[in-house]
Amino acid sequence: MPDSTTTTRVQADVTNPAHYFACCALLELASRLAPESEGWFEDGAFHIAKSPALPEIIRKLTSASLVMLDLTDGTASPIRIPEPFGLRLDWWKGGDRASSDLKVWAGTMESFRIAKAMQAAMLKPEFSTEHLLNASMVAYDPDDPVKKVEPFYFDARRGPNAHSRDVGFAPNDLGMTTIASPAAELLCLIGLQRVRPVPAGKDKPRLYDYRTWSRPIPALLAPIAAAGLLSDPCAKRYRFESWYRTGQRKHKAFLSAQLQTTTDIL
């Protein structure tokens, strides 16, 4: 069982893929500050033991100067988070179908600009609390503060309300800007670098599975746990869709995940 060294607790809805992978990101960031850090899911929250306190992790993340690694690729450049994290984000450049289907942004959306806007929003004090994944606001471009920036669309609370057939008009076509959850969006982008969901099958396009885990493990074991390869009788499997949110079938959004029973899996 977890011991009294727990220093971080984050409220998380594991049926929201953005929350799940954001938790993976927090474990990743904590482990780069304190290699002995261990995380697990329990009672509607993600816990990290033997790590710096959450405000310290967020302070170091928001003070890091993000680097755009390919100046010729404004929409999908890899991103570096410098020391003390030393982390390169480029999972969407994998060249495989799974990576392509997890990349929810497209068209004129710029990965680096969105990441910087989400990071800047996280300077607010509410992002240093256990409720950071639920903190929502309109995000602005830190290089041009009068310009609003739409998020990646990882947060499953946005996806069902993004398609014109659901809301009665086309938000993208009208250039509308809506409320974002900056921590869920940026941390999900980070979390997917190490921990990737498992494709549900060739006959199930854009459907992915991930599993929670109930025992403290280091970041290195998180991909194994997420794939269901870690012995854990309390693990639960969830399935979500990377869903087309526009009629052009380019832009996508993560939908809420459904708990999978043995019957569902078969």
GROMACS .gro file of C-alpha atoms in nm:
model
  266
    1MET     CA    1   0.000   0.000   0.000
    2PRO     CA    2   0.111   0.363  -0.053
    3ASP     CA    3   0.301   0.506   0.242
    4SER     CA    4   0.301   0.839   0.422
    5THR     CA    5   0.549   0.999   0.181
    6THR     CA    6   0.266   1.100  -0.057
    7THR     CA    7   0.308   1.466  -0.145
    8THR     CA    8   0.085   1.507  -0.452
    9ARG     CA    9  -0.283   1.434  -0.510
   10VAL     CA   10  -0.470   1.544  -0.822
   11GLN     CA   11  -0.841   1.504  -0.879
   12ALA     CA   12  -0.892   1.317  -1.207
   13ASP     CA   13  -1.181   1.174  -1.403
   14VAL     CA   14  -1.029   0.861  -1.557
   15THR     CA   15  -1.309   0.845  -1.816
   16ASN     CA   16  -1.164   1.166  -1.963
   17PRO     CA   17  -0.858   1.060  -2.166
   18ALA     CA   18  -0.704   1.406  -2.122
   19HIS     CA   19  -0.715   1.363  -1.743
   20TYR     CA   20  -0.567   1.014  -1.764
   21PHE     CA   21  -0.270   1.114  -1.980
   22ALA     CA   22  -0.227   1.437  -1.784
   23CYS     CA   23  -0.174   1.220  -1.476
   24CYS     CA   24   0.087   1.023  -1.668
   25ALA     CA   25   0.254   1.354  -1.751
   26LEU     CA   26   0.263   1.463  -1.387
   27LEU     CA   27   0.433   1.136  -1.297
   28GLU     CA   28   0.680   1.189  -1.584
   29LEU     CA   29   0.759   1.544  -1.474
   30ALA     CA   30   0.790   1.443  -1.109
   31SER     CA   31   1.026   1.159  -1.197
   32ARG     CA   32   1.254   1.397  -1.385
   33LEU     CA   33   1.281   1.607  -1.071
   34ALA     CA   34   1.293   1.311  -0.830
   35PRO     CA   35   1.367   0.974  -0.999
   36GLU     CA   36   1.220   0.778  -0.707
   37SER     CA   37   0.870   0.922  -0.768
   38GLU     CA   38   0.586   0.670  -0.795
   39GLY     CA   39   0.224   0.720  -0.897
   40TRP     CA   40  -0.110   0.538  -0.887
   41PHE     CA   41  -0.486   0.591  -0.930
   42GLU     CA   42  -0.714   0.570  -0.627
   43ASP     CA   43  -1.053   0.708  -0.520
   44GLY     CA   44  -1.107   0.951  -0.805
   45ALA     CA   45  -0.757   1.093  -0.789
   46PHE     CA   46  -0.401   1.036  -0.903
   47HIS     CA   47  -0.137   1.018  -0.632
   48ILE     CA   48   0.239   1.065  -0.656
   49ALA     CA   49   0.469   0.959  -0.373
   50LYS     CA   50   0.831   1.052  -0.309
   51SER     CA   51   0.803   1.354  -0.537
   52PRO     CA   52   0.824   1.732  -0.513
   53ALA     CA   53   0.499   1.902  -0.413
   54LEU     CA   54   0.256   1.984  -0.695
   55PRO     CA   55   0.315   2.363  -0.682
   56GLU     CA   56   0.687   2.302  -0.733
   57ILE     CA   57   0.627   2.076  -1.034
   58ILE     CA   58   0.393   2.330  -1.193
   59ARG     CA   59   0.624   2.622  -1.114
   60LYS     CA   60   0.913   2.455  -1.294
   61LEU     CA   61   0.691   2.360  -1.589
   62THR     CA   62   0.548   2.708  -1.635
   63SER     CA   63   0.889   2.874  -1.601
   64ALA     CA   64   1.050   2.649  -1.864
   65SER     CA   65   1.108   2.823  -2.199
   66LEU     CA   66   0.951   2.593  -2.456
   67VAL     CA   67   1.155   2.550  -2.774
   68MET     CA   68   1.010   2.506  -3.122
   69LEU     CA   69   1.249   2.253  -3.279
   70ASP     CA   70   1.145   2.285  -3.644
   71LEU     CA   71   1.094   2.646  -3.747
   72THR     CA   72   0.972   2.534  -4.090
   73ASP     CA   73   0.682   2.336  -3.944
   74GLY     CA   74   0.452   2.578  -3.768
   75THR     CA   75   0.159   2.341  -3.736
   76ALA     CA   76   0.334   2.032  -3.601
   77SER     CA   77   0.688   2.114  -3.491
   78PRO     CA   78   0.838   1.895  -3.219
   79ILE     CA   79   0.869   2.082  -2.889
   80ARG     CA   80   1.142   2.068  -2.629
   81ILE     CA   81   1.084   2.131  -2.260
   82PRO     CA   82   1.433   2.220  -2.134
   83GLU     CA   83   1.600   2.140  -1.804
   84PRO     CA   84   1.520   2.045  -1.539
   85PHE     CA   85   1.292   1.822  -1.748
   86GLY     CA   86   1.495   1.774  -2.068
   87LEU     CA   87   1.190   1.637  -2.249
   88ARG     CA   88   1.128   1.625  -2.625
   89LEU     CA   89   0.767   1.608  -2.744
   90ASP     CA   90   0.729   1.458  -3.090
   91TRP     CA   91   0.500   1.156  -3.055
   92TRP     CA   92   0.274   1.286  -3.334
   93LYS     CA   93   0.568   1.251  -3.576
   94GLY     CA   94   0.572   0.871  -3.546
   95GLY     CA   95   0.458   0.821  -3.905
   96ASP     CA   96   0.214   0.545  -3.811
   97ARG     CA   97  -0.166   0.549  -3.825
   98ALA     CA   98  -0.203   0.533  -3.448
   99SER     CA   99   0.005   0.849  -3.398
  100SER     CA  100  -0.180   1.026  -3.677
  101ASP     CA  101  -0.519   0.943  -3.531
  102LEU     CA  102  -0.417   1.069  -3.185
  103LYS     CA  103  -0.310   1.405  -3.330
  104VAL     CA  104  -0.631   1.600  -3.282
  105TRP     CA  105  -0.521   1.937  -3.422
  106ALA     CA  106  -0.492   2.013  -3.796
  107GLY     CA  107  -0.524   2.287  -4.056
  108THR     CA  108  -0.403   2.623  -3.927
  109MET     CA  109  -0.374   2.507  -3.565
  110GLU     CA  110  -0.012   2.542  -3.448
  111SER     CA  111   0.117   2.294  -3.191
  112PHE     CA  112   0.384   2.522  -3.045
  113ARG     CA  113   0.156   2.827  -3.020
  114ILE     CA  114  -0.114   2.622  -2.849
  115ALA     CA  115   0.135   2.467  -2.606
  116LYS     CA  116   0.273   2.810  -2.511
  117ALA     CA  117  -0.076   2.951  -2.458
  118MET     CA  118  -0.176   2.661  -2.233
  119GLN     CA  119   0.152   2.694  -2.040
  120ALA     CA  120   0.102   3.069  -1.990
  121ALA     CA  121  -0.252   3.015  -1.861
  122MET     CA  122  -0.115   2.775  -1.601
  123LEU     CA  123   0.068   3.059  -1.428
  124LYS     CA  124  -0.256   3.133  -1.244
  125PRO     CA  125  -0.267   3.004  -0.882
  126GLU     CA  126  -0.555   2.760  -0.940
  127PHE     CA  127  -0.319   2.542  -1.144
  128SER     CA  128  -0.107   2.471  -0.836
  129THR     CA  129  -0.391   2.292  -0.659
  130GLU     CA  130  -0.530   1.941  -0.684
  131HIS     CA  131  -0.813   2.080  -0.899
  132LEU     CA  132  -0.583   2.195  -1.181
  133LEU     CA  133  -0.732   1.957  -1.441
  134ASN     CA  134  -1.074   2.116  -1.392
  135ALA     CA  135  -0.960   2.478  -1.400
  136SER     CA  136  -1.106   2.635  -1.717
  137MET     CA  137  -1.067   2.968  -1.895
  138VAL     CA  138  -1.013   3.135  -2.230
  139ALA     CA  139  -0.644   3.104  -2.323
  140TYR     CA  140  -0.444   3.384  -2.484
  141ASP     CA  141  -0.128   3.395  -2.692
  142PRO     CA  142   0.154   3.507  -2.458
  143ASP     CA  143   0.330   3.671  -2.753
  144ASP     CA  144   0.015   3.866  -2.848
  145PRO     CA  145  -0.211   3.883  -2.539
  146VAL     CA  146  -0.515   4.019  -2.725
  147LYS     CA  147  -0.536   3.705  -2.939
  148LYS     CA  148  -0.726   3.406  -2.809
  149VAL     CA  149  -0.593   3.054  -2.867
  150GLU     CA  150  -0.805   2.742  -2.908
  151PRO     CA  151  -0.674   2.429  -2.729
  152PHE     CA  152  -0.573   2.096  -2.882
  153TYR     CA  153  -0.912   1.928  -2.812
  154PHE     CA  154  -0.776   1.649  -2.594
  155ASP     CA  155  -1.024   1.736  -2.318
  156ALA     CA  156  -1.325   1.507  -2.368
  157ARG     CA  157  -1.559   1.771  -2.224
  158ARG     CA  158  -1.513   1.969  -2.546
  159GLY     CA  159  -1.545   1.698  -2.812
  160PRO     CA  160  -1.922   1.626  -2.796
  161ASN     CA  161  -1.996   1.999  -2.831
  162ALA     CA  162  -1.761   2.063  -3.123
  163HIS     CA  163  -1.949   1.926  -3.424
  164SER     CA  164  -2.189   2.155  -3.612
  165ARG     CA  165  -2.458   1.887  -3.622
  166ASP     CA  166  -2.462   1.881  -3.242
  167VAL     CA  167  -2.465   2.254  -3.170
  168GLY     CA  168  -2.659   2.372  -3.477
  169PHE     CA  169  -2.378   2.575  -3.636
  170ALA     CA  170  -2.008   2.542  -3.717
  171PRO     CA  171  -1.791   2.696  -3.441
  172ASN     CA  172  -1.473   2.650  -3.648
  173ASP     CA  173  -1.622   2.823  -3.953
  174LEU     CA  174  -1.731   3.117  -3.739
  175GLY     CA  175  -1.388   3.146  -3.576
  176MET     CA  176  -1.537   3.111  -3.229
  177THR     CA  177  -1.321   3.076  -2.920
  178THR     CA  178  -1.441   2.876  -2.622
  179ILE     CA  179  -1.338   2.788  -2.269
  180ALA     CA  180  -1.035   2.558  -2.240
  181SER     CA  181  -0.884   2.349  -1.962
  182PRO     CA  182  -0.518   2.445  -2.008
  183ALA     CA  183  -0.364   2.194  -1.766
  184ALA     CA  184  -0.558   1.901  -1.910
  185GLU     CA  185  -0.461   2.002  -2.263
  186LEU     CA  186  -0.088   2.069  -2.212
  187LEU     CA  187  -0.029   1.782  -1.973
  188CYS     CA  188  -0.207   1.538  -2.204
  189LEU     CA  189   0.028   1.643  -2.485
  190ILE     CA  190   0.320   1.569  -2.253
  191GLY     CA  191   0.180   1.245  -2.116
  192LEU     CA  192   0.132   1.091  -2.459
  193GLN     CA  193   0.507   1.111  -2.522
  194ARG     CA  194   0.577   0.811  -2.299
  195VAL     CA  195   0.236   0.655  -2.240
  196ARG     CA  196   0.032   0.573  -2.549
  197PRO     CA  197  -0.311   0.407  -2.558
  198VAL     CA  198  -0.343   0.071  -2.732
  199PRO     CA  199  -0.535   0.060  -3.065
  200ALA     CA  200  -0.853  -0.143  -3.012
  201GLY     CA  201  -0.804  -0.333  -3.340
  202LYS     CA  202  -0.772  -0.296  -3.717
  203ASP     CA  203  -1.149  -0.319  -3.751
  204LYS     CA  204  -1.199  -0.043  -3.491
  205PRO     CA  205  -1.039   0.271  -3.638
  206ARG     CA  206  -0.956   0.555  -3.401
  207LEU     CA  207  -1.061   0.351  -3.096
  208TYR     CA  208  -0.805   0.315  -2.817
  209ASP     CA  209  -0.777   0.140  -2.481
  210TYR     CA  210  -0.591   0.234  -2.165
  211ARG     CA  211  -0.587   0.096  -1.812
  212THR     CA  212  -0.561   0.250  -1.470
  213TRP     CA  213  -0.336   0.094  -1.206
  214SER     CA  214  -0.370   0.080  -0.829
  215ARG     CA  215  -0.014   0.017  -0.710
  216PRO     CA  216   0.265   0.276  -0.687
  217ILE     CA  217   0.494   0.248  -0.991
  218PRO     CA  218   0.767   0.467  -1.145
  219ALA     CA  219   0.719   0.651  -1.474
  220LEU     CA  220   0.920   0.385  -1.659
  221LEU     CA  221   0.650   0.128  -1.587
  222ALA     CA  222   0.354   0.350  -1.677
  223PRO     CA  223   0.342   0.237  -2.045
  224ILE     CA  224   0.333  -0.126  -1.931
  225ALA     CA  225   0.055  -0.055  -1.684
  226ALA     CA  226  -0.145   0.145  -1.939
  227ALA     CA  227  -0.124  -0.145  -2.185
  228GLY     CA  228  -0.246  -0.396  -1.926
  229LEU     CA  229   0.084  -0.582  -1.901
  230LEU     CA  230   0.131  -0.514  -1.531
  231SER     CA  231  -0.019  -0.763  -1.287
  232ASP     CA  232  -0.288  -0.564  -1.108
  233PRO     CA  233  -0.625  -0.723  -1.020
  234CYS     CA  234  -0.771  -0.377  -0.955
  235ALA     CA  235  -0.681  -0.239  -1.298
  236LYS     CA  236  -0.970  -0.117  -1.512
  237ARG     CA  237  -0.977  -0.088  -1.891
  238TYR     CA  238  -1.128   0.211  -2.069
  239ARG     CA  239  -1.194   0.269  -2.440
  240PHE     CA  240  -1.226   0.604  -2.616
  241GLU     CA  241  -1.256   0.739  -2.968
  242SER     CA  242  -1.041   1.001  -3.138
  243TRP     CA  243  -1.345   1.145  -3.313
  244TYR     CA  244  -1.378   1.367  -3.619
  245ARG     CA  245  -1.521   1.693  -3.491
  246THR     CA  246  -1.556   1.871  -3.826
  247GLY     CA  247  -1.717   1.777  -4.154
  248GLN     CA  248  -1.378   1.792  -4.331
  249ARG     CA  249  -1.265   1.486  -4.130
  250LYS     CA  250  -0.933   1.647  -4.041
  251HIS     CA  251  -0.976   1.795  -3.695
  252LYS     CA  252  -1.038   1.545  -3.419
  253ALA     CA  253  -1.126   1.541  -3.051
  254PHE     CA  254  -1.102   1.283  -2.776
  255LEU     CA  255  -1.440   1.158  -2.657
  256SER     CA  256  -1.512   1.027  -2.309
  257ALA     CA  257  -1.396   0.671  -2.244
  258GLN     CA  258  -1.622   0.384  -2.151
  259LEU     CA  259  -1.534   0.123  -1.892
  260GLN     CA  260  -1.480  -0.211  -2.069
  261THR     CA  261  -1.620  -0.530  -1.920
  262THR     CA  262  -1.509  -0.879  -2.022
  263THR     CA  263  -1.809  -0.898  -2.256
  264ASP     CA  264  -1.721  -0.564  -2.416
  265ILE     CA  265  -1.363  -0.677  -2.480
  266LEU     CA  266  -1.468  -1.004  -2.640
   0.00000   0.00000   0.00000
